[in-house]
Amino acid sequence: MQLSVPPPGPGATAWSPETVTSDPYNAQTPSAALAAPLTPADALFVRNHFEVPDLPADRWRLRIDGAVGTPYSVGYEELTALPHREVDVVVECAGNGRTSMSPRPSGLPWGQRAVGCARFAGVPFGLLAERAGVGPAAVEFVFTGADSGTVRGRHVPFARSLPRALALHPDTLLATRLDGAPLTPRHGAPVRLVVPGRFAVADVKWLTGARAVTEPFEGVFQTEEYVYVDSAGRAGEPVGALLVKSVITAPEPDEDLRRGRETEVRGHAWSGGGVAVRRVEVRAVHEDEPNEPDGPEAGWHDAELGRPSGPYAWTDWSVRWTPRTPGRYRILARATDAAGAVQPVRAAWNAGGYGCNPVAVTEVVVV
């Protein structure tokens, strides 16, 4: 049995996710919540490929098998009695921002708000894998959810794989809690996978299976969907680590600002795989200036960086700006991470619209 999870009703607030599709339900984080240091669970974006499965905690079990010495399963009460870890992690859909690509790729019409920074708590998957005794020939773990549906003419469950070392990393969690409370069904209750530093497609929800395999997994969501495909139709790697990126949370788009009055431009920046953000630069371009976001370096100003709440959390940034000339401005922000990766002016186009990380832009009016 599957549950139909409705979008927020008439009582929805500014903190309720904004519906993108209703069947299945998908929604993006509202602007007001995106500005917060940590995204509240009720506001965090939702990505569902199929209907939400009916999976009460007292009926949940996770089966660990495949290339292991001792296959076994664990129930919810046993899992929650094990030592837990808590991590703050950027959760971003691989298709976040695809509507800014031209021509627009196929897929959900996400703006730049299929993202949030959330606090998850759970049990490291490696603890359970250690009990099973992972065989030396295992190269990946395939994680399978209880949700399923028809994709490319085949009925399949949602399943993705992780390389052995990443699956067994102590921060790869079997998460049971979000924002200090038990997971809700739309966010993967009773148990979901959380893989910090990776696009959220890795975070298999309603997790029921973990199989160690000796050959790379070739499931539909690994080799046909969520794969970088270029304009010539050539398929590359499956989406993996998050890319360096920033978002502007203030001022709001089309907000009226006063000439000669100082305003604070602020937002968040992040990168993948636990790589820290080292720099955010901001530039304000008047409508009468050349439209060159990668123009003279003198036009960019370093923002002040906050201290992230953990190695996988986003970094708050801010800069003071006093506009002197009335008119329309484009405010730009670009992040650089510790590995030297810089947000590009334009993200590389691909057929799925994945990994869209161009320089962040918002427009305001100075009066």
Short mmCIF file of C-alpha atoms in Angstrom, two decimals:
data_model
loop_
_atom_site.label_atom_id
_atom_site.label_comp_id
_atom_site.label_asym_id
_atom_site.label_seq_id
_atom_site.Cartn_x
_atom_site.Cartn_y
_atom_site.Cartn_z
CA MET A 1 0.00 0.00 0.00
CA GLN A 2 1.12 3.53 -0.75
CA LEU A 3 0.11 6.82 0.81
CA SER A 4 -0.99 9.87 -1.08
CA VAL A 5 0.78 12.74 0.65
CA PRO A 6 -1.08 15.97 -0.16
CA PRO A 7 0.58 19.33 -0.61
CA PRO A 8 0.05 21.97 2.08
CA GLY A 9 -3.58 23.08 2.21
CA PRO A 10 -5.27 26.46 2.72
CA GLY A 11 -3.55 26.87 6.08
CA ALA A 12 -0.07 26.82 4.52
CA THR A 13 2.31 29.50 5.71
CA ALA A 14 5.38 31.23 4.32
CA TRP A 15 7.35 28.33 5.81
CA SER A 16 5.42 25.64 3.91
CA PRO A 17 7.07 24.05 0.87
CA GLU A 18 5.90 25.47 -2.46
CA THR A 19 4.29 22.80 -4.63
CA VAL A 20 5.98 22.02 -7.94
CA THR A 21 3.97 18.89 -8.82
CA SER A 22 1.08 17.23 -6.99
CA ASP A 23 1.22 13.63 -8.28
CA PRO A 24 3.69 12.66 -7.01
CA TYR A 25 4.09 15.52 -4.58
CA ASN A 26 7.23 17.58 -5.08
CA ALA A 27 7.88 20.97 -3.53
CA GLN A 28 10.69 23.48 -3.08
CA THR A 29 11.87 25.28 0.03
CA PRO A 30 10.17 28.69 0.43
CA SER A 31 12.33 31.81 0.33
CA ALA A 32 11.69 32.68 3.98
CA ALA A 33 12.95 29.30 5.16
CA LEU A 34 15.89 29.26 2.77
CA ALA A 35 17.33 32.27 4.58
CA ALA A 36 17.55 30.40 7.89
CA PRO A 37 20.89 28.91 9.03
CA LEU A 38 19.21 25.50 9.28
CA THR A 39 16.14 24.64 7.23
CA PRO A 40 13.17 23.54 9.39
CA ALA A 41 11.87 20.07 8.54
CA ASP A 42 8.42 21.39 7.69
CA ALA A 43 9.92 23.74 5.10
CA LEU A 44 12.55 21.47 3.53
CA PHE A 45 12.03 20.70 -0.15
CA VAL A 46 10.45 17.36 -1.07
CA ARG A 47 11.52 15.12 -3.98
CA ASN A 48 9.40 12.03 -4.64
CA HIS A 49 9.63 9.86 -7.73
CA PHE A 50 6.63 7.74 -6.79
CA GLU A 51 3.88 7.73 -4.16
CA VAL A 52 4.95 7.62 -0.53
CA PRO A 53 4.90 4.01 0.75
CA ASP A 54 2.91 3.06 3.83
CA LEU A 55 5.72 1.85 6.09
CA PRO A 56 5.01 2.05 9.83
CA ALA A 57 8.05 1.89 12.09
CA ASP A 58 6.83 -1.28 13.81
CA ARG A 59 6.81 -3.11 10.46
CA TRP A 60 10.07 -1.72 9.14
CA ARG A 61 13.11 -3.92 8.66
CA LEU A 62 16.37 -3.39 6.81
CA ARG A 63 17.91 -6.40 5.09
CA ILE A 64 21.71 -6.41 4.65
CA ASP A 65 22.89 -9.11 2.28
CA GLY A 66 24.85 -9.87 -0.86
CA ALA A 67 28.63 -10.20 -0.64
CA VAL A 68 28.71 -10.34 3.15
CA GLY A 69 29.65 -13.11 5.56
CA THR A 70 26.40 -13.13 7.54
CA PRO A 71 23.27 -11.63 5.93
CA TYR A 72 20.79 -10.37 8.49
CA SER A 73 18.01 -7.86 9.07
CA VAL A 74 17.39 -5.23 11.73
CA GLY A 75 14.16 -3.69 13.03
CA TYR A 76 13.39 -0.12 14.02
CA GLU A 77 13.63 -0.54 17.80
CA GLU A 78 16.95 -2.35 17.52
CA LEU A 79 18.29 0.31 15.18
CA THR A 80 17.28 3.24 17.37
CA ALA A 81 18.94 1.62 20.39
CA LEU A 82 22.34 1.79 18.67
CA PRO A 83 24.74 4.75 19.02
CA HIS A 84 23.65 7.73 16.94
CA ARG A 85 25.50 10.54 15.20
CA GLU A 86 24.12 13.96 14.29
CA VAL A 87 25.20 15.88 11.19
CA ASP A 88 24.21 19.17 9.58
CA VAL A 89 24.19 18.56 5.86
CA VAL A 90 23.29 20.42 2.68
CA VAL A 91 20.54 18.46 0.95
CA GLU A 92 20.25 19.44 -2.72
CA CYS A 93 18.36 17.83 -5.57
CA ALA A 94 20.64 17.09 -8.53
CA GLY A 95 18.20 18.99 -10.77
CA ASN A 96 18.11 22.10 -8.59
CA GLY A 97 18.15 25.22 -10.81
CA ARG A 98 17.63 23.40 -14.12
CA THR A 99 15.06 26.02 -15.24
CA SER A 100 17.93 28.49 -15.69
CA MET A 101 19.54 26.32 -18.38
CA SER A 102 18.86 27.06 -22.05
CA PRO A 103 17.38 25.19 -23.74
CA ARG A 104 15.53 23.97 -20.69
CA PRO A 105 16.29 20.30 -19.97
CA SER A 106 13.63 17.75 -19.18
CA GLY A 107 12.71 17.05 -15.58
CA LEU A 108 10.95 18.82 -12.74
CA PRO A 109 10.94 22.61 -13.22
CA TRP A 110 13.06 23.41 -10.18
CA GLY A 111 14.13 26.98 -9.53
CA GLN A 112 17.07 27.43 -7.16
CA ARG A 113 15.20 26.25 -4.04
CA ALA A 114 15.32 22.45 -4.22
CA VAL A 115 17.90 22.70 -1.46
CA GLY A 116 18.24 23.18 2.28
CA CYS A 117 20.63 22.61 5.15
CA ALA A 118 19.16 20.07 7.55
CA ARG A 119 20.12 18.41 10.81
CA PHE A 120 19.85 14.63 10.63
CA ALA A 121 20.50 12.05 13.33
CA GLY A 122 21.00 8.35 12.77
CA VAL A 123 23.18 5.27 13.01
CA PRO A 124 26.27 4.96 10.83
CA PHE A 125 25.54 2.32 8.20
CA GLY A 126 29.07 1.01 8.64
CA LEU A 127 28.19 -0.28 12.11
CA LEU A 128 25.60 -2.62 10.66
CA ALA A 129 27.73 -3.57 7.67
CA GLU A 130 30.53 -4.52 10.06
CA ARG A 131 28.18 -6.94 11.81
CA ALA A 132 27.39 -8.57 8.47
CA GLY A 133 31.08 -8.91 7.59
CA VAL A 134 31.63 -7.23 4.24
CA GLY A 135 33.43 -9.55 1.86
CA PRO A 136 36.71 -8.46 0.24
CA ALA A 137 35.17 -8.63 -3.25
CA ALA A 138 32.40 -6.11 -2.48
CA VAL A 139 32.86 -2.90 -4.48
CA GLU A 140 29.53 -1.17 -3.87
CA PHE A 141 26.42 -1.25 -1.74
CA VAL A 142 23.06 -0.99 -3.48
CA PHE A 143 20.47 0.77 -1.31
CA THR A 144 16.80 0.14 -2.10
CA GLY A 145 13.70 1.99 -0.93
CA ALA A 146 10.17 0.74 -0.40
CA ASP A 147 8.83 3.08 -3.11
CA SER A 148 8.43 1.85 -6.68
CA GLY A 149 6.84 2.72 -10.00
CA THR A 150 7.17 2.64 -13.75
CA VAL A 151 10.25 4.19 -15.34
CA ARG A 152 11.13 3.80 -19.02
CA GLY A 153 8.47 1.12 -19.37
CA ARG A 154 9.69 -0.99 -16.45
CA HIS A 155 8.31 -1.29 -12.91
CA VAL A 156 11.27 -0.75 -10.59
CA PRO A 157 11.98 0.18 -6.98
CA PHE A 158 14.03 3.27 -6.27
CA ALA A 159 17.62 2.11 -5.83
CA ARG A 160 21.06 3.75 -5.95
CA SER A 161 24.54 2.48 -5.17
CA LEU A 162 27.50 3.92 -3.29
CA PRO A 163 31.16 2.95 -3.55
CA ARG A 164 32.21 0.69 -0.69
CA ALA A 165 34.37 3.29 1.09
CA LEU A 166 31.62 5.94 0.99
CA ALA A 167 28.91 3.54 2.14
CA LEU A 168 31.05 2.56 5.13
CA HIS A 169 32.09 6.12 5.99
CA PRO A 170 31.11 6.96 9.59
CA ASP A 171 29.03 9.95 8.43
CA THR A 172 26.88 7.91 6.04
CA LEU A 173 23.82 7.48 8.21
CA LEU A 174 20.67 5.44 8.54
CA ALA A 175 18.77 8.54 9.60
CA THR A 176 15.73 8.32 11.84
CA ARG A 177 15.42 11.96 12.93
CA LEU A 178 15.29 15.32 11.19
CA ASP A 179 15.39 18.69 12.93
CA GLY A 180 15.24 16.96 16.34
CA ALA A 181 12.08 14.95 15.63
CA PRO A 182 11.30 11.58 14.00
CA LEU A 183 11.27 11.64 10.22
CA THR A 184 7.92 12.30 8.57
CA PRO A 185 6.65 10.07 5.73
CA ARG A 186 7.39 12.62 3.01
CA HIS A 187 10.99 12.84 4.21
CA GLY A 188 11.56 9.09 4.24
CA ALA A 189 10.17 7.74 7.54
CA PRO A 190 10.88 5.58 9.30
CA VAL A 191 14.49 5.35 8.02
CA ARG A 192 16.35 6.98 5.15
CA LEU A 193 19.92 7.05 4.00
CA VAL A 194 21.86 10.31 4.38
CA VAL A 195 25.13 10.68 2.47
CA PRO A 196 26.74 14.04 3.31
CA GLY A 197 28.38 15.91 0.46
CA ARG A 198 26.45 14.11 -2.30
CA PHE A 199 23.42 15.14 -4.32
CA ALA A 200 20.26 14.02 -2.53
CA VAL A 201 19.48 11.25 -5.02
CA ALA A 202 21.96 9.24 -2.93
CA ASP A 203 19.78 9.68 0.16
CA VAL A 204 17.46 6.75 -0.50
CA LYS A 205 14.22 7.24 1.45
CA TRP A 206 12.06 4.52 3.06
CA LEU A 207 15.16 2.34 3.07
CA THR A 208 14.56 -1.42 3.22
CA GLY A 209 17.55 -3.05 1.54
CA ALA A 210 21.34 -2.78 1.44
CA ARG A 211 23.11 -5.30 -0.78
CA ALA A 212 26.87 -5.59 -1.15
CA VAL A 213 27.74 -6.27 -4.79
CA THR A 214 30.92 -7.32 -6.57
CA GLU A 215 30.17 -5.50 -9.85
CA PRO A 216 29.02 -1.90 -10.42
CA PHE A 217 25.26 -1.51 -10.11
CA GLU A 218 23.40 -0.86 -13.38
CA GLY A 219 19.90 0.02 -12.14
CA VAL A 220 17.75 2.56 -13.96
CA PHE A 221 18.44 5.36 -11.45
CA GLN A 222 22.17 4.67 -11.67
CA THR A 223 22.84 4.30 -15.39
CA GLU A 224 19.82 5.81 -17.20
CA GLU A 225 18.45 8.49 -14.87
CA TYR A 226 20.66 10.88 -12.85
CA VAL A 227 23.50 10.59 -15.34
CA TYR A 228 25.29 13.51 -16.99
CA VAL A 229 24.42 13.35 -20.72
CA ASP A 230 25.94 16.00 -22.99
CA SER A 231 24.39 17.78 -25.98
CA ALA A 232 25.64 15.05 -28.31
CA GLY A 233 23.84 12.38 -26.29
CA ARG A 234 27.00 10.96 -24.78
CA ALA A 235 26.44 9.59 -21.28
CA GLY A 236 29.04 10.30 -18.63
CA GLU A 237 29.19 9.61 -14.92
CA PRO A 238 26.19 9.32 -12.59
CA VAL A 239 25.66 12.45 -10.50
CA GLY A 240 27.72 12.27 -7.33
CA ALA A 241 29.31 14.97 -5.20
CA LEU A 242 27.71 18.39 -4.78
CA LEU A 243 29.28 21.20 -6.82
CA VAL A 244 30.48 24.51 -5.41
CA LYS A 245 27.51 26.88 -5.29
CA SER A 246 26.02 29.93 -3.63
CA VAL A 247 22.56 31.36 -3.18
CA ILE A 248 21.49 34.93 -2.40
CA THR A 249 18.81 35.10 0.30
CA ALA A 250 18.69 38.89 0.77
CA PRO A 251 17.69 41.24 -0.65
CA GLU A 252 14.64 39.60 -2.20
CA PRO A 253 14.21 39.62 -5.99
CA ASP A 254 12.78 42.95 -7.21
CA GLU A 255 13.04 44.44 -3.72
CA ASP A 256 13.10 48.25 -3.65
CA LEU A 257 16.25 49.68 -2.05
CA ARG A 258 17.03 53.29 -1.16
CA ARG A 259 19.82 55.18 -2.87
CA GLY A 260 22.58 56.05 -0.38
CA ARG A 261 21.27 53.64 2.25
CA GLU A 262 23.48 50.73 3.26
CA THR A 263 21.96 47.31 2.78
CA GLU A 264 23.21 43.85 3.67
CA VAL A 265 23.56 41.33 0.88
CA ARG A 266 23.70 37.83 2.31
CA GLY A 267 23.25 34.17 1.51
CA HIS A 268 24.79 30.72 1.81
CA ALA A 269 27.51 28.82 -0.05
CA TRP A 270 28.50 25.15 -0.08
CA SER A 271 30.48 22.50 -1.90
CA GLY A 272 30.61 18.70 -2.03
CA GLY A 273 32.40 15.91 -0.26
CA GLY A 274 33.13 17.91 2.86
CA VAL A 275 35.26 20.47 0.96
CA ALA A 276 35.04 23.86 2.70
CA VAL A 277 34.01 27.13 1.10
CA ARG A 278 37.00 29.47 1.19
CA ARG A 279 35.70 32.59 -0.54
CA VAL A 280 32.50 34.29 -1.68
CA GLU A 281 32.65 37.37 -3.90
CA VAL A 282 29.77 39.74 -4.58
CA ARG A 283 29.28 42.24 -7.37
CA ALA A 284 26.47 44.72 -8.13
CA VAL A 285 25.99 45.58 -11.82
CA HIS A 286 23.86 48.59 -12.80
CA GLU A 287 21.55 48.21 -15.79
CA ASP A 288 23.66 50.72 -17.74
CA GLU A 289 26.87 48.77 -17.20
CA PRO A 290 28.07 45.98 -19.53
CA ASN A 291 26.43 42.68 -18.65
CA GLU A 292 29.67 40.87 -17.80
CA PRO A 293 29.34 38.84 -14.58
CA ASP A 294 32.88 37.54 -15.07
CA GLY A 295 34.23 40.99 -15.92
CA PRO A 296 36.97 43.07 -14.26
CA GLU A 297 38.13 41.70 -10.94
CA ALA A 298 37.84 45.20 -9.46
CA GLY A 299 34.07 44.81 -9.59
CA TRP A 300 34.02 41.88 -7.14
CA HIS A 301 34.14 42.33 -3.36
CA ASP A 302 34.91 39.66 -0.79
CA ALA A 303 32.06 38.80 1.52
CA GLU A 304 32.50 38.02 5.19
CA LEU A 305 32.15 34.31 5.84
CA GLY A 306 30.43 32.81 8.85
CA ARG A 307 31.46 29.60 10.57
CA PRO A 308 29.55 26.57 9.24
CA SER A 309 27.89 24.33 11.81
CA GLY A 310 29.76 21.31 10.48
CA PRO A 311 31.91 20.03 7.60
CA TYR A 312 28.87 19.31 5.41
CA ALA A 313 26.80 22.40 6.29
CA TRP A 314 26.60 25.52 4.20
CA THR A 315 28.56 28.65 5.01
CA ASP A 316 26.71 31.90 5.67
CA TRP A 317 28.15 34.97 3.95
CA SER A 318 27.34 38.68 3.92
CA VAL A 319 28.60 41.97 2.54
CA ARG A 320 27.53 45.60 3.02
CA TRP A 321 26.54 47.55 -0.06
CA THR A 322 25.47 51.18 -0.47
CA PRO A 323 23.97 51.89 -3.92
CA ARG A 324 24.73 55.41 -5.20
CA THR A 325 22.81 55.46 -8.47
CA PRO A 326 19.09 54.77 -8.97
CA GLY A 327 17.97 52.07 -11.37
CA ARG A 328 17.88 48.31 -11.71
CA TYR A 329 20.84 46.26 -10.47
CA ARG A 330 21.91 42.66 -10.85
CA ILE A 331 23.57 41.39 -7.68
CA LEU A 332 25.94 38.49 -8.34
CA ALA A 333 27.61 36.06 -5.96
CA ARG A 334 30.23 33.42 -6.70
CA ALA A 335 31.81 30.92 -4.35
CA THR A 336 35.22 29.28 -4.38
CA ASP A 337 35.99 26.13 -2.39
CA ALA A 338 39.18 24.87 -0.76
CA ALA A 339 39.95 22.66 -3.76
CA GLY A 340 39.96 25.72 -6.05
CA ALA A 341 36.62 25.07 -7.74
CA VAL A 342 34.80 28.30 -8.67
CA GLN A 343 31.19 28.82 -9.65
CA PRO A 344 31.07 29.31 -13.41
CA VAL A 345 29.24 32.14 -15.16
CA ARG A 346 27.14 29.50 -16.91
CA ALA A 347 26.80 25.89 -15.86
CA ALA A 348 27.66 23.25 -18.42
CA TRP A 349 24.46 22.18 -20.16
CA ASN A 350 23.40 18.55 -19.89
CA ALA A 351 20.24 16.72 -20.89
CA GLY A 352 19.03 16.18 -17.34
CA GLY A 353 19.81 19.68 -16.11
CA TYR A 354 21.95 18.26 -13.31
CA GLY A 355 24.60 20.09 -11.32
CA CYS A 356 23.40 23.56 -12.31
CA ASN A 357 25.71 25.85 -10.34
CA PRO A 358 26.16 29.18 -12.15
CA VAL A 359 26.99 32.42 -10.40
CA ALA A 360 24.00 33.35 -8.20
CA VAL A 361 21.96 36.31 -9.42
CA THR A 362 19.15 38.45 -8.01
CA GLU A 363 17.76 41.71 -9.36
CA VAL A 364 16.75 44.72 -7.28
CA VAL A 365 15.58 48.30 -7.91
CA VAL A 366 17.25 51.32 -6.31
CA VAL A 367 14.98 54.34 -5.92
#
